[in-house]
Amino acid sequence: MLLEVNDITVADEARALQARYGNLEPMDVIELSVDHLFNEEIAVVSSFGADSAVMLHMIAQVDRATPVLFLETGKHFPATLRYRDQLIAELGMTDVHDIHPLKQSLKDEDPFGALSMTNKDRCCYIRKVEPMARAVAPYRAWMTGRKQFQASTRTALPVFESVGARIRINPLAHWTSADLKAYMAEHDLPPHPLVAEGYRSIGCMPCTLPVKDGEDDRAGRWAGSDKTECGIHLTGLTDELSNISLTDSSL
């Protein structure tokens, strides 16, 4: 269904949703979003990272057929890919999509797979931002696992926010590290194997390091550079989505 509203209207909608539902518990946010607000026009984007099991478990309790979008950058730790397969099987998720970079983009701009060493922003654009835009384009809304405590750049993160003509939902925005650990223990969820090695935020292998005590959870991402986000949560995604129709379902 084509969303016949402009970006200003969607921004107003996101603010209204935040004001009314922004203080709900994560499970209630997920159930409301999946079963009532967006029905079959919502997906979840998961990195199958350090604490991804928490939100995926919640979603599985609501609807195991909720589309799960995984950005298969071609640069993940092998442990992440094994963990992805493990969670999918254990949680019974039935609609998981691996979203790949465009082959032509890799051929033209990263033929040797070393672009992350010379231009991290462009590497993230090719392997994450553009694929992410294609992945979420068919939906009116998508959910992420972002939390306020993860980094200083996320301290004001709302539960509901607008991204161009779409709504992005962060059900776990207000949860702490202790909340996540308690939930995983209560439901006996398997941890990502790299957490035991000091990785608290897990992205692509070339740009992810273990985190030291006292550092932000995301301090190991693009360590030694000024980069703090890959771009899928920044304005570049909005710009990319503006060129893609909401009805384009090509993944």
PDB file of C-alpha atoms in Angstrom:
ATOM      1  CA  MET A   1       0.000   0.000   0.000  1.00  0.00           C
ATOM      2  CA  LEU A   2       1.427   3.360  -0.992  1.00  0.00           C
ATOM      3  CA  LEU A   3       1.865   5.731   1.923  1.00  0.00           C
ATOM      4  CA  GLU A   4       0.161   8.877   0.658  1.00  0.00           C
ATOM      5  CA  VAL A   5       1.610  11.321   3.152  1.00  0.00           C
ATOM      6  CA  ASN A   6       4.529  13.700   3.032  1.00  0.00           C
ATOM      7  CA  ASP A   7       7.574  13.646   5.268  1.00  0.00           C
ATOM      8  CA  ILE A   8       6.211  16.373   7.557  1.00  0.00           C
ATOM      9  CA  THR A   9       3.083  14.320   8.222  1.00  0.00           C
ATOM     10  CA  VAL A  10       5.169  11.236   9.008  1.00  0.00           C
ATOM     11  CA  ALA A  11       7.334  13.285  11.370  1.00  0.00           C
ATOM     12  CA  ASP A  12       4.166  14.441  13.141  1.00  0.00           C
ATOM     13  CA  GLU A  13       2.949  10.850  13.284  1.00  0.00           C
ATOM     14  CA  ALA A  14       6.217   9.713  14.857  1.00  0.00           C
ATOM     15  CA  ARG A  15       6.051  12.467  17.478  1.00  0.00           C
ATOM     16  CA  ALA A  16       2.451  11.545  18.290  1.00  0.00           C
ATOM     17  CA  LEU A  17       3.361   7.862  18.631  1.00  0.00           C
ATOM     18  CA  GLN A  18       6.294   8.766  20.853  1.00  0.00           C
ATOM     19  CA  ALA A  19       4.140  10.956  23.078  1.00  0.00           C
ATOM     20  CA  ARG A  20       1.455   8.290  23.442  1.00  0.00           C
ATOM     21  CA  TYR A  21       3.417   5.045  23.457  1.00  0.00           C
ATOM     22  CA  GLY A  22       7.061   5.981  24.033  1.00  0.00           C
ATOM     23  CA  ASN A  23       7.020   4.840  27.659  1.00  0.00           C
ATOM     24  CA  LEU A  24       5.602   1.379  27.010  1.00  0.00           C
ATOM     25  CA  GLU A  25       7.633  -1.712  27.775  1.00  0.00           C
ATOM     26  CA  PRO A  26       9.502  -3.151  24.757  1.00  0.00           C
ATOM     27  CA  MET A  27       7.218  -6.164  24.360  1.00  0.00           C
ATOM     28  CA  ASP A  28       4.173  -3.899  24.358  1.00  0.00           C
ATOM     29  CA  VAL A  29       5.779  -1.622  21.752  1.00  0.00           C
ATOM     30  CA  ILE A  30       6.500  -4.617  19.519  1.00  0.00           C
ATOM     31  CA  GLU A  31       3.026  -6.107  19.878  1.00  0.00           C
ATOM     32  CA  LEU A  32       1.378  -2.736  19.241  1.00  0.00           C
ATOM     33  CA  SER A  33       3.541  -2.071  16.181  1.00  0.00           C
ATOM     34  CA  VAL A  34       3.269  -5.540  14.618  1.00  0.00           C
ATOM     35  CA  ASP A  35      -0.358  -6.355  15.392  1.00  0.00           C
ATOM     36  CA  HIS A  36      -2.055  -2.956  15.316  1.00  0.00           C
ATOM     37  CA  LEU A  37      -0.125   0.015  13.946  1.00  0.00           C
ATOM     38  CA  PHE A  38       1.598  -1.434  10.882  1.00  0.00           C
ATOM     39  CA  ASN A  39       0.348  -5.018  10.512  1.00  0.00           C
ATOM     40  CA  GLU A  40       2.115  -6.581   7.493  1.00  0.00           C
ATOM     41  CA  GLU A  41       3.963  -3.359   6.616  1.00  0.00           C
ATOM     42  CA  ILE A  42       6.682  -3.668   9.246  1.00  0.00           C
ATOM     43  CA  ALA A  43      10.023  -5.488   9.458  1.00  0.00           C
ATOM     44  CA  VAL A  44      12.901  -5.755  11.902  1.00  0.00           C
ATOM     45  CA  VAL A  45      16.515  -5.051  10.993  1.00  0.00           C
ATOM     46  CA  SER A  46      18.902  -7.212  13.005  1.00  0.00           C
ATOM     47  CA  SER A  47      22.688  -7.394  13.043  1.00  0.00           C
ATOM     48  CA  PHE A  48      22.557 -10.661  15.021  1.00  0.00           C
ATOM     49  CA  GLY A  49      25.017  -8.911  17.282  1.00  0.00           C
ATOM     50  CA  ALA A  50      25.868  -8.896  20.972  1.00  0.00           C
ATOM     51  CA  ASP A  51      22.330  -8.648  22.375  1.00  0.00           C
ATOM     52  CA  SER A  52      20.187  -9.178  19.272  1.00  0.00           C
ATOM     53  CA  ALA A  53      18.652 -12.293  20.815  1.00  0.00           C
ATOM     54  CA  VAL A  54      16.590 -10.146  23.188  1.00  0.00           C
ATOM     55  CA  MET A  55      14.493  -8.276  20.645  1.00  0.00           C
ATOM     56  CA  LEU A  56      14.307 -11.240  18.273  1.00  0.00           C
ATOM     57  CA  HIS A  57      12.961 -13.382  21.119  1.00  0.00           C
ATOM     58  CA  MET A  58      10.316 -10.756  21.866  1.00  0.00           C
ATOM     59  CA  ILE A  59       9.313 -10.545  18.218  1.00  0.00           C
ATOM     60  CA  ALA A  60       9.079 -14.329  18.004  1.00  0.00           C
ATOM     61  CA  GLN A  61       6.563 -14.246  20.863  1.00  0.00           C
ATOM     62  CA  VAL A  62       4.384 -11.869  18.855  1.00  0.00           C
ATOM     63  CA  ASP A  63       4.785 -13.180  15.300  1.00  0.00           C
ATOM     64  CA  ARG A  64       7.554 -15.493  14.069  1.00  0.00           C
ATOM     65  CA  ALA A  65       6.694 -14.520  10.486  1.00  0.00           C
ATOM     66  CA  THR A  66       7.753 -10.906  11.001  1.00  0.00           C
ATOM     67  CA  PRO A  67      10.322 -10.166   8.253  1.00  0.00           C
ATOM     68  CA  VAL A  68      13.888 -10.061   9.613  1.00  0.00           C
ATOM     69  CA  LEU A  69      16.388  -8.142   7.480  1.00  0.00           C
ATOM     70  CA  PHE A  70      20.085  -8.963   7.879  1.00  0.00           C
ATOM     71  CA  LEU A  71      22.701  -6.891   6.068  1.00  0.00           C
ATOM     72  CA  GLU A  72      25.067  -9.558   4.762  1.00  0.00           C
ATOM     73  CA  THR A  73      27.997  -7.244   4.095  1.00  0.00           C
ATOM     74  CA  GLY A  74      30.392 -10.042   3.230  1.00  0.00           C
ATOM     75  CA  LYS A  75      32.636  -8.825   6.061  1.00  0.00           C
ATOM     76  CA  HIS A  76      31.000 -10.367   9.119  1.00  0.00           C
ATOM     77  CA  PHE A  77      32.808 -12.515  11.657  1.00  0.00           C
ATOM     78  CA  PRO A  78      32.176 -16.203  10.910  1.00  0.00           C
ATOM     79  CA  ALA A  79      30.903 -16.423  14.498  1.00  0.00           C
ATOM     80  CA  THR A  80      28.160 -13.895  13.654  1.00  0.00           C
ATOM     81  CA  LEU A  81      26.931 -15.967  10.718  1.00  0.00           C
ATOM     82  CA  ARG A  82      26.834 -19.101  12.846  1.00  0.00           C
ATOM     83  CA  TYR A  83      25.019 -17.194  15.592  1.00  0.00           C
ATOM     84  CA  ARG A  84      22.493 -15.902  13.054  1.00  0.00           C
ATOM     85  CA  ASP A  85      21.703 -19.439  11.938  1.00  0.00           C
ATOM     86  CA  GLN A  86      21.470 -20.616  15.553  1.00  0.00           C
ATOM     87  CA  LEU A  87      19.015 -17.890  16.593  1.00  0.00           C
ATOM     88  CA  ILE A  88      16.853 -18.341  13.515  1.00  0.00           C
ATOM     89  CA  ALA A  89      16.520 -22.028  14.263  1.00  0.00           C
ATOM     90  CA  GLU A  90      15.996 -21.713  18.016  1.00  0.00           C
ATOM     91  CA  LEU A  91      13.473 -18.872  17.777  1.00  0.00           C
ATOM     92  CA  GLY A  92      11.661 -20.309  14.778  1.00  0.00           C
ATOM     93  CA  MET A  93      11.836 -17.133  12.693  1.00  0.00           C
ATOM     94  CA  THR A  94      10.318 -17.979   9.303  1.00  0.00           C
ATOM     95  CA  ASP A  95      10.994 -14.936   7.117  1.00  0.00           C
ATOM     96  CA  VAL A  96      14.675 -13.974   7.304  1.00  0.00           C
ATOM     97  CA  HIS A  97      16.289 -12.101   4.401  1.00  0.00           C
ATOM     98  CA  ASP A  98      20.036 -11.752   3.806  1.00  0.00           C
ATOM     99  CA  ILE A  99      20.504  -8.397   2.087  1.00  0.00           C
ATOM    100  CA  HIS A 100      23.670  -8.245  -0.036  1.00  0.00           C
ATOM    101  CA  PRO A 101      25.574  -5.326  -1.554  1.00  0.00           C
ATOM    102  CA  LEU A 102      25.076  -4.754  -5.268  1.00  0.00           C
ATOM    103  CA  LYS A 103      27.564  -6.892  -7.200  1.00  0.00           C
ATOM    104  CA  GLN A 104      28.280  -4.079  -9.621  1.00  0.00           C
ATOM    105  CA  SER A 105      29.082  -1.667  -6.788  1.00  0.00           C
ATOM    106  CA  LEU A 106      31.560  -4.122  -5.310  1.00  0.00           C
ATOM    107  CA  LYS A 107      33.111  -4.735  -8.713  1.00  0.00           C
ATOM    108  CA  ASP A 108      33.442  -1.023  -9.464  1.00  0.00           C
ATOM    109  CA  GLU A 109      34.503   0.325  -6.056  1.00  0.00           C
ATOM    110  CA  ASP A 110      35.824  -2.532  -3.928  1.00  0.00           C
ATOM    111  CA  PRO A 111      37.151  -5.228  -6.268  1.00  0.00           C
ATOM    112  CA  PHE A 112      39.775  -6.397  -3.755  1.00  0.00           C
ATOM    113  CA  GLY A 113      37.567  -6.124  -0.649  1.00  0.00           C
ATOM    114  CA  ALA A 114      39.900  -3.617   1.011  1.00  0.00           C
ATOM    115  CA  LEU A 115      37.870  -0.394   0.751  1.00  0.00           C
ATOM    116  CA  SER A 116      37.415  -0.287   4.553  1.00  0.00           C
ATOM    117  CA  MET A 117      41.143   0.429   4.850  1.00  0.00           C
ATOM    118  CA  THR A 118      41.029   3.547   2.686  1.00  0.00           C
ATOM    119  CA  ASN A 119      37.474   4.885   2.793  1.00  0.00           C
ATOM    120  CA  LYS A 120      35.349   3.574   5.654  1.00  0.00           C
ATOM    121  CA  ASP A 121      32.371   5.804   4.859  1.00  0.00           C
ATOM    122  CA  ARG A 122      32.187   4.613   1.262  1.00  0.00           C
ATOM    123  CA  CYS A 123      32.616   0.998   2.312  1.00  0.00           C
ATOM    124  CA  CYS A 124      29.698   1.358   4.734  1.00  0.00           C
ATOM    125  CA  TYR A 125      27.611   3.034   2.067  1.00  0.00           C
ATOM    126  CA  ILE A 126      28.144   0.226  -0.444  1.00  0.00           C
ATOM    127  CA  ARG A 127      27.798  -2.631   2.020  1.00  0.00           C
ATOM    128  CA  LYS A 128      25.204  -1.215   4.433  1.00  0.00           C
ATOM    129  CA  VAL A 129      23.444   2.051   3.595  1.00  0.00           C
ATOM    130  CA  GLU A 130      22.378   1.292   0.027  1.00  0.00           C
ATOM    131  CA  PRO A 131      21.392  -2.321   0.828  1.00  0.00           C
ATOM    132  CA  MET A 132      19.511  -1.102   3.906  1.00  0.00           C
ATOM    133  CA  ALA A 133      17.515   1.354   1.813  1.00  0.00           C
ATOM    134  CA  ARG A 134      16.544  -1.425  -0.593  1.00  0.00           C
ATOM    135  CA  ALA A 135      15.628  -3.712   2.291  1.00  0.00           C
ATOM    136  CA  VAL A 136      13.286  -1.378   4.173  1.00  0.00           C
ATOM    137  CA  ALA A 137      11.817   0.301   1.084  1.00  0.00           C
ATOM    138  CA  PRO A 138       8.725  -1.948   0.874  1.00  0.00           C
ATOM    139  CA  TYR A 139       7.716  -1.276   4.488  1.00  0.00           C
ATOM    140  CA  ARG A 140       6.022   1.596   6.284  1.00  0.00           C
ATOM    141  CA  ALA A 141       8.069   0.950   9.417  1.00  0.00           C
ATOM    142  CA  TRP A 142      10.956  -1.062  10.755  1.00  0.00           C
ATOM    143  CA  MET A 143      12.319  -1.914  14.184  1.00  0.00           C
ATOM    144  CA  THR A 144      15.919  -1.712  15.371  1.00  0.00           C
ATOM    145  CA  GLY A 145      17.705  -2.881  18.514  1.00  0.00           C
ATOM    146  CA  ARG A 146      19.358   0.460  19.321  1.00  0.00           C
ATOM    147  CA  LYS A 147      19.570   1.574  22.958  1.00  0.00           C
ATOM    148  CA  GLN A 148      20.299   4.949  24.561  1.00  0.00           C
ATOM    149  CA  PHE A 149      23.101   3.638  26.779  1.00  0.00           C
ATOM    150  CA  GLN A 150      25.188   2.306  23.888  1.00  0.00           C
ATOM    151  CA  ALA A 151      26.941   5.564  23.029  1.00  0.00           C
ATOM    152  CA  SER A 152      26.904   9.282  23.750  1.00  0.00           C
ATOM    153  CA  THR A 153      25.399   9.822  20.284  1.00  0.00           C
ATOM    154  CA  ARG A 154      22.294   7.817  21.276  1.00  0.00           C
ATOM    155  CA  THR A 155      21.376   9.269  24.676  1.00  0.00           C
ATOM    156  CA  ALA A 156      18.266  11.035  23.325  1.00  0.00           C
ATOM    157  CA  LEU A 157      17.106   8.120  21.172  1.00  0.00           C
ATOM    158  CA  PRO A 158      13.270   7.948  21.057  1.00  0.00           C
ATOM    159  CA  VAL A 159      11.187   4.809  20.712  1.00  0.00           C
ATOM    160  CA  PHE A 160       9.402   6.193  17.635  1.00  0.00           C
ATOM    161  CA  GLU A 161      11.073   8.439  15.050  1.00  0.00           C
ATOM    162  CA  SER A 162      10.592   9.348  11.420  1.00  0.00           C
ATOM    163  CA  VAL A 163      12.980   8.564   8.579  1.00  0.00           C
ATOM    164  CA  GLY A 164      11.671  10.365   5.544  1.00  0.00           C
ATOM    165  CA  ALA A 165       8.300   8.826   4.718  1.00  0.00           C
ATOM    166  CA  ARG A 166       8.742   5.900   7.123  1.00  0.00           C
ATOM    167  CA  ILE A 167       8.706   5.221  10.869  1.00  0.00           C
ATOM    168  CA  ARG A 168      11.674   3.719  12.687  1.00  0.00           C
ATOM    169  CA  ILE A 169      10.930   2.016  16.004  1.00  0.00           C
ATOM    170  CA  ASN A 170      13.464   1.376  18.765  1.00  0.00           C
ATOM    171  CA  PRO A 171      11.584  -0.787  21.310  1.00  0.00           C
ATOM    172  CA  LEU A 172      14.630  -1.223  23.572  1.00  0.00           C
ATOM    173  CA  ALA A 173      15.635   2.450  23.571  1.00  0.00           C
ATOM    174  CA  HIS A 174      15.256   2.873  27.337  1.00  0.00           C
ATOM    175  CA  TRP A 175      16.661  -0.480  28.420  1.00  0.00           C
ATOM    176  CA  THR A 176      19.999  -0.760  30.190  1.00  0.00           C
ATOM    177  CA  SER A 177      22.720  -3.356  29.919  1.00  0.00           C
ATOM    178  CA  ALA A 178      21.396  -4.888  33.138  1.00  0.00           C
ATOM    179  CA  ASP A 179      17.907  -5.176  31.633  1.00  0.00           C
ATOM    180  CA  LEU A 180      19.292  -7.029  28.631  1.00  0.00           C
ATOM    181  CA  LYS A 181      21.369  -9.419  30.736  1.00  0.00           C
ATOM    182  CA  ALA A 182      18.402 -10.152  33.005  1.00  0.00           C
ATOM    183  CA  TYR A 183      16.133 -10.889  30.040  1.00  0.00           C
ATOM    184  CA  MET A 184      18.672 -13.176  28.412  1.00  0.00           C
ATOM    185  CA  ALA A 185      19.141 -15.064  31.677  1.00  0.00           C
ATOM    186  CA  GLU A 186      15.393 -15.337  32.327  1.00  0.00           C
ATOM    187  CA  HIS A 187      14.743 -16.801  28.886  1.00  0.00           C
ATOM    188  CA  ASP A 188      18.004 -18.775  28.633  1.00  0.00           C
ATOM    189  CA  LEU A 189      18.993 -17.058  25.409  1.00  0.00           C
ATOM    190  CA  PRO A 190      22.381 -17.884  23.864  1.00  0.00           C
ATOM    191  CA  PRO A 191      24.919 -15.042  23.872  1.00  0.00           C
ATOM    192  CA  HIS A 192      26.899 -14.069  20.813  1.00  0.00           C
ATOM    193  CA  PRO A 193      30.145 -16.061  21.183  1.00  0.00           C
ATOM    194  CA  LEU A 194      32.324 -12.967  20.769  1.00  0.00           C
ATOM    195  CA  VAL A 195      30.835 -11.268  23.857  1.00  0.00           C
ATOM    196  CA  ALA A 196      32.999 -13.507  26.034  1.00  0.00           C
ATOM    197  CA  GLU A 197      36.039 -12.091  24.218  1.00  0.00           C
ATOM    198  CA  GLY A 198      35.204  -8.484  25.085  1.00  0.00           C
ATOM    199  CA  TYR A 199      33.173  -7.502  22.034  1.00  0.00           C
ATOM    200  CA  ARG A 200      30.107  -5.554  23.219  1.00  0.00           C
ATOM    201  CA  SER A 201      29.078  -4.154  19.815  1.00  0.00           C
ATOM    202  CA  ILE A 202      29.724  -6.426  16.868  1.00  0.00           C
ATOM    203  CA  GLY A 203      29.809  -5.270  13.269  1.00  0.00           C
ATOM    204  CA  CYS A 204      32.046  -6.094  10.331  1.00  0.00           C
ATOM    205  CA  MET A 205      35.266  -7.909  11.179  1.00  0.00           C
ATOM    206  CA  PRO A 206      37.750  -5.324   9.744  1.00  0.00           C
ATOM    207  CA  CYS A 207      36.242  -2.467  11.777  1.00  0.00           C
ATOM    208  CA  THR A 208      35.363  -4.078  15.128  1.00  0.00           C
ATOM    209  CA  LEU A 209      37.575  -4.490  18.199  1.00  0.00           C
ATOM    210  CA  PRO A 210      36.967  -5.603  21.800  1.00  0.00           C
ATOM    211  CA  VAL A 211      35.916  -2.841  24.208  1.00  0.00           C
ATOM    212  CA  LYS A 212      37.932  -1.808  27.256  1.00  0.00           C
ATOM    213  CA  ASP A 213      36.427  -1.382  30.718  1.00  0.00           C
ATOM    214  CA  GLY A 214      34.769   2.026  31.118  1.00  0.00           C
ATOM    215  CA  GLU A 215      34.320   2.607  27.386  1.00  0.00           C
ATOM    216  CA  ASP A 216      31.030   2.975  25.506  1.00  0.00           C
ATOM    217  CA  ASP A 217      29.714  -0.306  24.189  1.00  0.00           C
ATOM    218  CA  ARG A 218      30.403   0.953  20.664  1.00  0.00           C
ATOM    219  CA  ALA A 219      33.947   2.176  21.335  1.00  0.00           C
ATOM    220  CA  GLY A 220      35.341  -0.799  19.446  1.00  0.00           C
ATOM    221  CA  ARG A 221      33.594   0.175  16.230  1.00  0.00           C
ATOM    222  CA  TRP A 222      35.908   1.987  13.774  1.00  0.00           C
ATOM    223  CA  ALA A 223      38.401   2.421  16.621  1.00  0.00           C
ATOM    224  CA  GLY A 224      41.067   5.017  15.908  1.00  0.00           C
ATOM    225  CA  SER A 225      38.851   7.049  13.588  1.00  0.00           C
ATOM    226  CA  ASP A 226      36.228   9.763  14.035  1.00  0.00           C
ATOM    227  CA  LYS A 227      33.521   7.487  12.654  1.00  0.00           C
ATOM    228  CA  THR A 228      30.811   6.479  15.157  1.00  0.00           C
ATOM    229  CA  GLU A 229      27.976   5.151  12.962  1.00  0.00           C
ATOM    230  CA  CYS A 230      27.904   3.120   9.762  1.00  0.00           C
ATOM    231  CA  GLY A 231      25.254   5.416   8.273  1.00  0.00           C
ATOM    232  CA  ILE A 232      22.131   3.259   8.320  1.00  0.00           C
ATOM    233  CA  HIS A 233      20.798   5.348  11.194  1.00  0.00           C
ATOM    234  CA  LEU A 234      21.888   8.715   9.796  1.00  0.00           C
ATOM    235  CA  THR A 235      20.608  11.142   7.149  1.00  0.00           C
ATOM    236  CA  GLY A 236      22.303   9.239   4.330  1.00  0.00           C
ATOM    237  CA  LEU A 237      19.666   6.552   4.643  1.00  0.00           C
ATOM    238  CA  THR A 238      16.900   9.151   4.396  1.00  0.00           C
ATOM    239  CA  ASP A 239      18.474  10.522   1.232  1.00  0.00           C
ATOM    240  CA  GLU A 240      18.802   7.053  -0.272  1.00  0.00           C
ATOM    241  CA  LEU A 241      15.212   6.148   0.595  1.00  0.00           C
ATOM    242  CA  SER A 242      13.952   9.297  -1.110  1.00  0.00           C
ATOM    243  CA  ASN A 243      15.005   7.715  -4.408  1.00  0.00           C
ATOM    244  CA  ILE A 244      13.179   4.443  -3.752  1.00  0.00           C
ATOM    245  CA  SER A 245       9.430   3.899  -3.997  1.00  0.00           C
ATOM    246  CA  LEU A 246       7.654   2.539  -0.938  1.00  0.00           C
ATOM    247  CA  THR A 247       6.163  -0.129  -3.183  1.00  0.00           C
ATOM    248  CA  ASP A 248       9.537  -1.392  -4.466  1.00  0.00           C
ATOM    249  CA  SER A 249       9.803  -4.880  -2.947  1.00  0.00           C
ATOM    250  CA  SER A 250      13.071  -5.900  -4.602  1.00  0.00           C
ATOM    251  CA  LEU A 251      15.522  -7.153  -1.976  1.00  0.00           C
TER     252      LEU A 251
END
